[in-house]
C-alpha cells in the first residue's frame, strides 16, 4: 500500500530541495508579465543542467543561481503551466509543476440591497469558474464597491455575503464595466416565489412574483414543486423559493440539473462559458452553495445531444426546529445571447434517512445520483459534487487537495499528449474516480481511510488499457510536466512500471532513442535525460 504521511524524497530518488514560487500564486489572479522566481530550499541547483517550460514551450528568457531560477518571459496566454526539470549537485532529479492564471482586467463590482442602496462592508469573492480554487476576495467600501485586480478574460463567479446571511451572486465574463450584485435575504415578506431576470449589466428588466398570504402562515409542507429557469439573452436569470420547515427536520436538499445549448452548439471549451449557482440558506444562518460552469463540469458531464447534465444534489443540515429556508437558483448566459442555458429543479424536499446495517442512507446522499454512482468519463466533477459533498475533508483532503486539483490540471493540458496519451488520461481519470464509489456508497467517512483507498488504486488505474507502459516518451514528459514532484503520483507510476515486465527498459529505450534524434531540441534532450535518470534510479534496472 502507498504511504500517505510525509514520504521521504530520497526514497523516491528525488532531490531534497523544495521549489516554491515567488511573486505569483497558484490560487490567485496574477499580474500579467510578472517576473516569476522558482526558489530552491537549498542552494544545490546544477546551473548547467536544467530546463524550464511554459505550456510545453521552452522558456529561454531566464537567469539562475544555485538557489533560484528567475523567469522574465512575457506570456501571451492567460493560463500557463510552468514545469521545471533539473538535476541537483548531488545528481538527483528535481521536478516542479505550477499552473498559473494571469490577467490584466480591473473588474469593478458594486453590491446593493434590494432597495438599491449601497451595501458597505460586504465580503465578495470572485472565483475562476474554470478552476474554482483560483480566487480573490475583498470587502466593499462605503459606496458598496470593490475592484478585483488582474482578472483573466474568463468566466468569473461572484458571491457576496453579509454577516447576517444576506447573499447575492452572478456569473459574468470578466470586464471593466461595473457588475452589480443585488443582495437578498430570508425574511417574512409575503412573497413566496419570485423570478428576476437581469441584463448583462445586472439591471433588473422583468419581475414575476407569486404572492403567498402571510396571514395564513408559510406552508408547512416540506415539498416544493419543481421549476425551470432559463436565460433570456446575455446576463443572469435568478429565482428563489422560501418556506418554513417542519419540526424535527434535520436536512433539506435540492435536486437539479444544468442544461446548456452551448454544448450541442459546439461551444464547449470556449469563452462562452455559461454558469449556474444554487444556494440554500436557513434563518438561523446555515448556508450551502455550489457554483459551476460548462467548462468546469467537463464535456463528459453532458449528454451531447441535449446539453443536459445528470441530476445533482445540494443539501443543507438543519437545527431540527421550524425555521425559514430560502433556495436561490441562478443561471447566466456568458459572453453572448445566442445560446441559452437552464437550471431544472425537480425536487426541494426534506431528507428521509434509513438505516441499512451500520450505514445511514439519505435521499440527499449524492452517491444515490447516477453521476456519482457511475462517474462519467471526461469530467472531474466527481471530486467536488460527489466525494466532498458526501464526506467533507476540506481543502487539504483528497477530493479537493489532490483529486480535483490533478484531474483538472491534466484536463487543462490535454493538448500536450499524443492521441494515445489523451485516451490514457481519460481512462485513468475515470478509473480513479470509480475506485472511490464503493467506499463512499458504503458510508466510509474517515478522511485518512478514503485517502489511502484512493492512493492504493493509482498503480492499477495507471495500468488500465492502454496503460502507462504503452505511452511514448513525449507523453511521459507531459505527465511529469503536470505532476512535478508529487511523491504519491510518482510512487504510483513506479509501482505501475514494476508490475509490467520490461516496461521500464522499454521506456528507457524509447527515451534514449529520442535523445539521440538530431531533430529533438537541446532543451527537450535535457528534460528527457533528467526523466531517464529518474526512471533508471526508481526502477532498479
Coordinates of C-alpha atoms in Angstrom, one line a residue:
X1 CA 0.0 0.0 0.0
X2 CA 1.1 3.5 -0.6
X3 CA 2.2 5.6 2.4
X4 CA 0.2 8.8 2.7
X5 CA 2.1 10.5 5.5
X6 CA 5.1 12.8 4.8
X7 CA 7.1 10.5 2.4
X8 CA 10.9 10.9 2.2
X9 CA 12.0 12.3 -1.1
X10 CA 15.2 10.2 -1.1
X11 CA 13.0 7.1 -1.1
X12 CA 11.7 8.3 -4.4
X13 CA 15.1 9.2 -5.8
X14 CA 14.4 12.9 -5.9
X15 CA 16.4 15.9 -4.7
X16 CA 15.7 17.0 -1.2
X17 CA 15.3 20.6 -2.5
X18 CA 11.8 22.0 -2.4
X19 CA 10.7 24.5 -5.0
X20 CA 8.5 27.5 -4.1
X21 CA 7.0 30.3 -6.1
X22 CA 7.8 34.0 -5.5
X23 CA 5.8 36.9 -6.9
X24 CA 2.9 34.7 -8.2
X25 CA 0.4 32.3 -6.6
X26 CA -1.4 29.2 -8.0
X27 CA -4.5 30.2 -6.1
X28 CA -4.7 33.9 -7.1
X29 CA -5.2 36.1 -10.2
X30 CA -1.7 37.0 -11.1
X31 CA -0.4 40.2 -12.7
X32 CA 0.3 39.8 -16.4
X33 CA 4.0 39.8 -17.3
X34 CA 5.1 39.5 -13.6
X35 CA 8.6 38.2 -13.1
X36 CA 8.5 34.6 -11.7
X37 CA 11.0 33.2 -9.3
X38 CA 11.4 29.5 -8.7
X39 CA 13.2 29.4 -5.3
X40 CA 15.1 26.3 -4.1
X41 CA 15.0 25.5 -0.3
X42 CA 18.8 24.7 -0.6
X43 CA 21.4 26.2 -2.9
X44 CA 22.1 22.9 -4.8
X45 CA 20.9 23.5 -8.4
X46 CA 23.3 22.3 -11.1
X47 CA 23.0 25.5 -13.1
X48 CA 24.2 23.8 -16.3
X49 CA 21.7 21.0 -16.1
X50 CA 18.1 22.3 -16.0
X51 CA 15.3 23.4 -18.4
X52 CA 12.0 25.3 -17.8
X53 CA 8.9 25.0 -19.9
X54 CA 5.7 27.1 -20.2
X55 CA 2.8 25.2 -21.8
X56 CA 5.4 22.8 -23.2
X57 CA 7.4 25.7 -24.8
X58 CA 10.9 26.2 -23.6
X59 CA 11.5 29.4 -21.6
X60 CA 14.7 31.0 -22.9
X61 CA 14.4 34.3 -21.0
X62 CA 15.6 33.2 -17.6
X63 CA 18.6 33.5 -15.3
X64 CA 19.8 31.3 -12.5
X65 CA 21.9 30.9 -9.3
X66 CA 22.3 27.7 -7.4
X67 CA 19.3 28.6 -5.2
X68 CA 16.8 30.1 -7.8
X69 CA 15.7 30.5 -11.3
X70 CA 14.2 33.8 -12.4
X71 CA 11.8 33.9 -15.4
X72 CA 11.3 37.1 -17.3
X73 CA 9.2 35.7 -20.1
X74 CA 6.1 37.7 -21.1
X75 CA 3.3 35.1 -21.6
X76 CA 0.5 35.8 -24.2
X77 CA -1.8 33.1 -22.7
X78 CA -3.8 33.7 -19.5
X79 CA -3.2 30.1 -18.4
X80 CA 0.4 28.9 -18.1
X81 CA 1.7 25.6 -16.9
X82 CA 5.3 26.1 -15.6
X83 CA 7.3 22.9 -15.4
X84 CA 10.9 22.6 -14.2
X85 CA 13.3 19.7 -15.0
X86 CA 16.6 19.9 -13.3
X87 CA 19.5 18.0 -11.6
X88 CA 21.0 19.0 -8.2
X89 CA 24.7 19.0 -7.5
X90 CA 24.3 15.5 -6.0
X91 CA 22.9 14.1 -9.2
X92 CA 19.3 13.8 -8.0
X93 CA 16.4 14.9 -10.3
X94 CA 14.3 18.0 -9.4
X95 CA 10.8 18.2 -10.8
X96 CA 8.3 21.0 -10.2
X97 CA 5.0 22.0 -11.8
X98 CA 2.8 25.1 -11.2
X99 CA -0.4 26.1 -13.1
X100 CA -0.9 29.9 -13.1
X101 CA -3.6 32.3 -14.3
X102 CA -2.7 35.8 -15.4
X103 CA -4.9 38.7 -16.2
X104 CA -4.9 42.5 -16.7
X105 CA -8.6 43.4 -16.2
X106 CA -9.6 45.6 -13.3
X107 CA -13.1 44.4 -12.6
X108 CA -15.4 46.8 -10.7
X109 CA -18.2 45.3 -8.7
X110 CA -21.0 47.1 -6.7
X111 CA -23.1 45.4 -4.1
X112 CA -26.6 46.9 -3.2
X113 CA -29.5 46.0 -1.1
X114 CA -32.8 45.1 -2.7
X115 CA -33.9 48.7 -2.4
X116 CA -30.9 49.9 -4.4
X117 CA -28.9 51.4 -1.5
X118 CA -25.2 50.7 -1.2
X119 CA -24.1 47.7 0.8
X120 CA -20.9 48.5 2.7
X121 CA -18.7 46.0 4.5
X122 CA -19.8 43.0 2.4
X123 CA -17.4 40.2 1.7
X124 CA -17.3 39.5 -2.1
X125 CA -15.4 36.5 -3.6
X126 CA -14.5 36.2 -7.2
X127 CA -13.8 32.7 -8.4
X128 CA -12.5 31.5 -11.7
X129 CA -15.1 29.0 -12.9
X130 CA -12.6 27.0 -14.9
X131 CA -10.6 26.4 -11.7
X132 CA -12.6 27.4 -8.6
X133 CA -9.6 27.2 -6.3
X134 CA -8.3 30.4 -8.1
X135 CA -10.0 33.3 -6.4
X136 CA -9.7 36.8 -5.0
X137 CA -11.8 38.2 -2.1
X138 CA -12.3 41.6 -0.5
X139 CA -14.8 43.8 1.3
X140 CA -16.9 46.6 -0.2
X141 CA -16.3 50.2 0.7
X142 CA -18.8 52.8 1.8
X143 CA -20.2 53.0 -1.6
X144 CA -20.7 49.2 -1.8
X145 CA -17.9 49.0 -4.3
X146 CA -14.9 46.7 -4.8
X147 CA -12.5 46.3 -7.7
X148 CA -10.8 42.9 -8.4
X149 CA -7.4 43.2 -9.9
X150 CA -5.5 41.1 -12.6
X151 CA -8.7 39.2 -13.6
X152 CA -8.3 36.9 -16.6
X153 CA -10.7 37.2 -19.5
X154 CA -12.7 34.2 -18.5
X155 CA -16.0 33.4 -16.7
X156 CA -16.0 34.7 -13.2
X157 CA -18.4 33.7 -10.5
X158 CA -19.2 36.4 -7.9
X159 CA -20.6 35.7 -4.4
X160 CA -21.4 38.5 -2.0
X161 CA -22.4 37.5 1.6
X162 CA -23.0 39.6 4.7
X163 CA -22.5 38.5 8.3
X164 CA -26.3 38.3 8.8
X165 CA -26.7 35.8 5.8
X166 CA -27.8 38.1 3.0
X167 CA -26.3 36.9 -0.3
X168 CA -26.1 37.9 -3.9
X169 CA -24.4 36.2 -6.8
X170 CA -23.8 36.3 -10.5
X171 CA -21.6 34.8 -13.2
X172 CA -20.0 37.1 -15.9
X173 CA -17.2 37.3 -18.4
X174 CA -14.5 39.5 -16.8
X175 CA -15.0 43.1 -17.9
X176 CA -14.1 46.7 -16.9
X177 CA -17.8 47.5 -16.8
X178 CA -19.5 47.7 -13.4
X179 CA -21.2 44.4 -12.3
X180 CA -24.0 45.0 -9.8
X181 CA -24.9 42.3 -7.3
X182 CA -28.3 42.6 -5.5
X183 CA -28.4 41.1 -2.0
X184 CA -31.4 39.0 -1.0
X185 CA -32.4 37.8 2.5
X186 CA -34.5 35.3 4.3
X187 CA -37.3 37.3 5.8
X188 CA -41.1 37.2 6.5
X189 CA -42.1 39.0 3.4
X190 CA -45.4 38.0 1.6
X191 CA -43.5 36.9 -1.5
X192 CA -43.1 33.2 -1.6
X193 CA -41.6 32.9 -5.0
X194 CA -40.0 35.4 -7.3
X195 CA -38.2 35.2 -10.6
X196 CA -35.8 38.0 -11.6
X197 CA -34.1 38.5 -14.9
X198 CA -31.1 40.8 -15.3
X199 CA -29.4 42.0 -18.5
X200 CA -25.7 41.7 -19.0
X201 CA -25.1 44.9 -16.9
X202 CA -27.1 43.4 -14.0
X203 CA -30.1 45.7 -14.4
X204 CA -33.4 44.2 -13.4
X205 CA -35.6 44.0 -16.5
X206 CA -38.5 41.8 -15.5
X207 CA -40.1 40.6 -12.3
X208 CA -42.7 37.8 -12.0
X209 CA -44.0 37.3 -8.4
X210 CA -46.3 34.9 -6.8
X211 CA -47.7 36.2 -3.5
X212 CA -48.4 33.9 -0.7
X213 CA -50.9 35.0 2.0
X214 CA -48.8 35.6 5.1
X215 CA -51.8 35.8 7.4
X216 CA -52.2 32.0 6.9
X217 CA -48.5 31.5 7.6
X218 CA -45.9 29.7 5.4
X219 CA -46.7 26.3 4.0
X220 CA -45.6 23.6 6.5
X221 CA -45.3 21.2 3.6
X222 CA -41.6 20.4 3.1
X223 CA -42.0 19.6 -0.6
X224 CA -41.9 22.4 -3.1
X225 CA -42.9 21.9 -6.8
X226 CA -40.1 21.7 -9.3
X227 CA -39.4 24.5 -11.7
X228 CA -37.1 25.6 -14.6
X229 CA -35.3 28.9 -15.1
X230 CA -33.8 29.8 -18.5
X231 CA -31.6 32.7 -19.6
X232 CA -33.2 35.3 -21.8
X233 CA -30.2 36.6 -23.8
X234 CA -26.9 37.6 -22.2
X235 CA -26.9 38.0 -18.4
X236 CA -28.2 36.4 -15.3
X237 CA -31.6 34.9 -14.6
X238 CA -32.4 34.1 -11.0
X239 CA -35.3 32.8 -8.9
X240 CA -35.9 31.8 -5.3
X241 CA -38.2 29.7 -3.2
X242 CA -38.7 30.2 0.6
X243 CA -40.8 28.3 3.1
X244 CA -40.9 27.1 6.7
X245 CA -39.5 23.7 7.6
X246 CA -41.4 21.1 9.6
X247 CA -40.4 20.4 13.3
X248 CA -37.6 17.9 13.7
X249 CA -36.4 18.4 10.1
X250 CA -32.6 17.9 10.1
X251 CA -31.8 18.3 6.4
X252 CA -33.2 19.8 3.2
X253 CA -32.0 19.1 -0.3
X254 CA -32.4 20.4 -3.8
X255 CA -32.1 18.1 -6.8
X256 CA -31.3 19.8 -10.0
X257 CA -29.6 19.6 -13.4
X258 CA -27.9 22.1 -15.7
X259 CA -28.8 22.3 -19.4
X260 CA -27.0 24.4 -22.0
X261 CA -27.4 24.7 -25.7
X262 CA -23.7 25.8 -25.9
X263 CA -22.7 22.1 -25.8
X264 CA -24.7 20.8 -28.9
X265 CA -23.9 24.2 -30.4
X266 CA -20.2 23.3 -30.4
X267 CA -19.0 25.9 -27.9
X268 CA -17.7 23.7 -25.1
X269 CA -14.3 24.9 -24.1
X270 CA -14.9 28.4 -25.4
X271 CA -15.1 31.7 -23.6
X272 CA -18.9 31.4 -23.9
X273 CA -18.8 29.5 -20.6
X274 CA -22.3 29.6 -19.2
X275 CA -22.6 29.3 -15.5
X276 CA -25.1 28.4 -12.7
X277 CA -25.4 28.7 -8.9
X278 CA -27.6 27.0 -6.4
X279 CA -27.7 28.0 -2.7
X280 CA -29.7 27.1 0.4
X281 CA -29.9 29.4 3.5
X282 CA -31.6 29.0 6.8
X283 CA -33.0 31.7 9.1
X284 CA -30.5 30.6 11.7
X285 CA -27.5 31.3 9.4
X286 CA -26.7 27.9 7.9
X287 CA -25.5 28.1 4.3
X288 CA -24.6 25.8 1.4
X289 CA -23.8 26.8 -2.1
X290 CA -22.5 25.4 -5.4
X291 CA -21.4 27.3 -8.5
X292 CA -20.3 25.6 -11.7
X293 CA -19.7 26.5 -15.3
X294 CA -20.0 24.5 -18.5
X295 CA -16.2 24.1 -19.0
X296 CA -15.5 23.3 -15.3
X297 CA -18.0 20.4 -15.4
X298 CA -16.2 18.8 -18.3
X299 CA -17.7 17.6 -21.6
X300 CA -18.3 14.1 -20.1
X301 CA -20.8 15.6 -17.6
X302 CA -23.2 16.4 -20.5
X303 CA -25.4 14.4 -22.8
X304 CA -24.0 15.9 -26.0
X305 CA -27.3 15.9 -28.0
X306 CA -29.4 17.7 -25.4
X307 CA -26.7 19.6 -23.5
X308 CA -28.1 18.3 -20.2
X309 CA -26.1 17.0 -17.2
X310 CA -27.4 14.2 -15.0
X311 CA -29.0 15.1 -11.7
X312 CA -27.0 16.8 -8.9
X313 CA -28.0 17.2 -5.2
X314 CA -27.2 20.1 -2.8
X315 CA -28.1 19.6 0.8
X316 CA -28.2 21.7 4.0
X317 CA -28.2 20.4 7.6
X318 CA -30.8 22.0 9.8
X319 CA -31.3 22.5 13.5
X320 CA -34.4 20.3 13.9
X321 CA -36.6 23.3 14.7
X322 CA -39.1 25.0 12.4
X323 CA -37.3 27.9 10.5
X324 CA -37.5 29.8 7.3
X325 CA -35.5 28.4 4.4
X326 CA -34.6 30.1 1.2
X327 CA -33.4 28.5 -2.0
X328 CA -31.7 30.7 -4.6
X329 CA -31.0 29.5 -8.2
X330 CA -29.3 31.4 -10.9
X331 CA -28.1 30.8 -14.4
X332 CA -26.1 33.1 -16.6
X333 CA -25.5 33.4 -20.3
X334 CA -21.9 34.5 -20.6
X335 CA -20.4 36.4 -23.5
X336 CA -23.3 36.0 -26.0
X337 CA -27.1 35.9 -26.3
X338 CA -27.4 33.3 -29.0
X339 CA -27.4 30.0 -27.0
X340 CA -29.5 29.7 -23.8
X341 CA -28.9 27.8 -20.6
X342 CA -31.3 26.5 -17.9
X343 CA -31.4 25.0 -14.5
X344 CA -34.1 22.4 -13.9
X345 CA -35.1 21.8 -10.3
X346 CA -37.3 18.7 -9.8
X347 CA -37.2 18.3 -6.0
X348 CA -36.9 20.6 -3.0
X349 CA -37.7 18.4 -0.1
X350 CA -37.0 17.3 3.5
X351 CA -34.5 14.5 3.7
X352 CA -35.6 10.9 4.5
X353 CA -32.9 8.7 6.0
X354 CA -33.0 5.0 6.6
X355 CA -30.5 2.8 8.5
X356 CA -29.1 0.0 6.4
X357 CA -26.8 -2.3 8.5
X358 CA -24.3 0.2 10.0
X359 CA -24.8 2.8 7.4
X360 CA -27.5 5.6 7.3
X361 CA -28.5 6.4 3.8
X362 CA -30.5 9.5 3.0
X363 CA -32.3 10.8 -0.1
X364 CA -30.0 13.7 -0.2
X365 CA -26.9 11.4 -0.4
X366 CA -25.0 12.5 -3.6
X367 CA -23.9 8.8 -4.1
X368 CA -27.6 8.0 -4.8
X369 CA -27.3 10.0 -8.0
X370 CA -26.2 8.4 -11.2
X371 CA -23.5 11.0 -11.9
X372 CA -21.8 10.0 -8.6
X373 CA -22.7 6.3 -8.7
X374 CA -21.2 6.0 -12.2
X375 CA -18.9 8.9 -12.8
X376 CA -18.8 10.0 -16.5
X377 CA -15.6 10.0 -18.4
X378 CA -14.0 13.3 -19.4
X379 CA -15.2 15.0 -16.2
X380 CA -13.6 16.0 -12.9
X381 CA -16.9 16.9 -11.2
X382 CA -16.9 13.7 -9.1
X383 CA -14.5 15.1 -6.5
X384 CA -16.4 18.3 -5.7
X385 CA -20.0 17.3 -6.3
X386 CA -19.8 13.7 -5.0
X387 CA -16.8 12.9 -2.8
X388 CA -16.5 16.2 -1.0
X389 CA -20.3 16.6 -0.6
X390 CA -20.5 13.1 0.8
X391 CA -17.6 13.4 3.2
X392 CA -16.2 16.9 3.6
X393 CA -12.4 16.7 4.3
X394 CA -11.7 20.3 3.4
X395 CA -9.1 21.9 1.1
X396 CA -6.3 19.5 2.2
X397 CA -8.4 16.4 1.9
X398 CA -8.0 14.0 -1.1
X399 CA -11.1 15.3 -3.0
X400 CA -10.1 19.0 -3.2
X401 CA -6.4 18.9 -2.4
X402 CA -5.4 16.1 -4.7
X403 CA -8.2 14.5 -6.8
X404 CA -9.8 17.6 -8.2
X405 CA -6.5 19.5 -8.4
X406 CA -4.7 17.0 -10.6
X407 CA -7.7 15.9 -12.5
X408 CA -8.3 19.5 -13.7
X409 CA -4.6 20.0 -14.3
X410 CA -4.5 17.1 -16.7
X411 CA -7.8 18.2 -18.3
X412 CA -6.4 21.7 -18.9
X413 CA -3.2 20.3 -20.6
X414 CA -4.6 17.5 -22.9
X415 CA -3.1 19.2 -25.9
X416 CA 0.4 18.2 -24.8
X417 CA -0.4 14.5 -25.1
X418 CA -0.5 12.2 -28.1
X419 CA -3.9 10.7 -29.1
X420 CA -2.9 7.5 -27.1
X421 CA -1.9 9.7 -24.2
X422 CA -5.2 11.5 -24.2
X423 CA -7.0 8.2 -24.1
X424 CA -4.8 7.1 -21.2
X425 CA -5.5 10.3 -19.3
X426 CA -9.3 10.0 -19.6
X427 CA -9.3 6.3 -18.8
X428 CA -7.1 6.8 -15.7
X429 CA -9.1 9.8 -14.5
X430 CA -12.3 7.8 -14.7
X431 CA -10.8 4.7 -13.0
X432 CA -9.5 6.7 -10.1
X433 CA -13.0 8.2 -9.5
X434 CA -14.8 4.8 -9.8
X435 CA -12.4 3.3 -7.2
X436 CA -13.9 5.6 -4.6
X437 CA -17.6 4.9 -5.4
X438 CA -17.9 1.7 -3.4
X439 CA -16.4 3.0 -0.1
X440 CA -18.4 6.2 -0.4
X441 CA -21.7 4.4 -1.0
X442 CA -20.9 2.2 2.0
X443 CA -20.6 5.2 4.2
X444 CA -16.8 5.3 4.7
X445 CA -16.4 8.7 6.4
X446 CA -12.8 8.7 7.6
X447 CA -10.8 11.1 5.5
X448 CA -7.5 9.3 6.0
X449 CA -9.0 5.9 5.1
X450 CA -10.5 7.4 1.9
X451 CA -7.2 9.0 1.1
X452 CA -5.4 5.6 1.5
X453 CA -8.1 3.8 -0.7
X454 CA -7.6 6.5 -3.3
X455 CA -3.8 6.2 -3.5
X456 CA -3.9 2.4 -3.3
X457 CA -5.9 2.5 -6.6
X458 CA -3.3 4.5 -8.5
X459 CA -1.0 1.8 -9.8
X460 CA -3.8 -0.4 -11.2
X461 CA -5.5 2.6 -12.7
X462 CA -2.3 3.7 -14.4
X463 CA -2.0 0.3 -16.0
X464 CA -5.6 0.1 -17.2
X465 CA -5.6 -0.2 -21.0
X466 CA -4.0 1.4 -22.9
X467 CA -1.7 1.5 -19.8
X468 CA 1.1 3.9 -18.8
X469 CA 3.7 1.4 -20.2
X470 CA 2.4 1.8 -23.7
X471 CA 2.9 5.6 -23.8
X472 CA 5.5 7.3 -25.8
X473 CA 8.4 9.3 -24.3
X474 CA 6.6 12.6 -25.1
X475 CA 3.6 11.5 -23.0
X476 CA 5.8 10.7 -20.1
X477 CA 7.4 14.1 -20.4
X478 CA 3.9 15.6 -20.4
X479 CA 2.9 13.6 -17.3
X480 CA 5.9 14.9 -15.4
X481 CA 5.3 18.4 -16.5
X482 CA 1.9 18.2 -14.8
X483 CA 2.7 16.2 -11.6
X484 CA 6.0 17.8 -10.9
X485 CA 7.5 16.3 -7.7
X486 CA 4.2 14.9 -6.3
X487 CA 5.5 11.9 -4.5
X488 CA 2.3 9.9 -4.3
X489 CA 1.8 10.1 -8.1
X490 CA 5.5 9.2 -8.7
X491 CA 5.2 6.2 -6.3
X492 CA 2.1 5.1 -8.2
X493 CA 4.0 5.4 -11.5
X494 CA 6.9 3.5 -10.1
X495 CA 4.7 0.7 -8.9
X496 CA 2.9 0.6 -12.2
X497 CA 6.1 0.2 -14.3
X498 CA 7.3 -2.6 -12.0
X499 CA 4.1 -4.6 -12.5
X500 CA 4.7 -4.9 -16.2
X501 CA 7.7 -7.0 -17.3
X502 CA 10.1 -5.0 -19.4
X503 CA 8.1 -1.8 -19.0
X504 CA 11.0 0.4 -17.6
X505 CA 13.6 -0.9 -20.0
X506 CA 11.2 -0.3 -23.0
X507 CA 10.6 3.3 -21.8
X508 CA 14.3 3.9 -21.3
X509 CA 15.0 2.7 -24.8
X510 CA 12.3 5.0 -26.2
X511 CA 13.6 8.0 -24.3
X512 CA 17.3 7.2 -25.2
X513 CA 16.3 7.0 -28.9
X514 CA 14.6 10.4 -28.7
X515 CA 17.7 11.9 -27.0
X516 CA 19.8 10.6 -29.9
X517 CA 17.5 12.2 -32.5
X518 CA 19.0 15.2 -34.1
X519 CA 15.6 16.8 -34.7
X520 CA 14.9 16.9 -30.9
X521 CA 15.8 20.3 -29.4
X522 CA 18.6 20.7 -26.8
X523 CA 16.1 21.8 -24.1
X524 CA 14.0 18.7 -24.8
X525 CA 17.0 16.5 -24.6
X526 CA 17.9 18.0 -21.2
X527 CA 14.4 17.2 -20.0
X528 CA 14.5 13.6 -21.3
X529 CA 17.9 13.0 -19.8
X530 CA 16.6 14.0 -16.4
X531 CA 13.5 11.9 -16.8
X532 CA 15.7 9.0 -17.9
X533 CA 17.9 9.4 -14.8
X534 CA 14.9 9.2 -12.5
X535 CA 13.4 6.2 -14.3
X536 CA 16.7 4.3 -14.0
X537 CA 17.0 5.1 -10.3
X538 CA 13.4 4.4 -9.5
X539 CA 13.1 1.2 -11.5
X540 CA 16.4 -0.6 -10.5
X541 CA 17.2 -1.9 -13.9

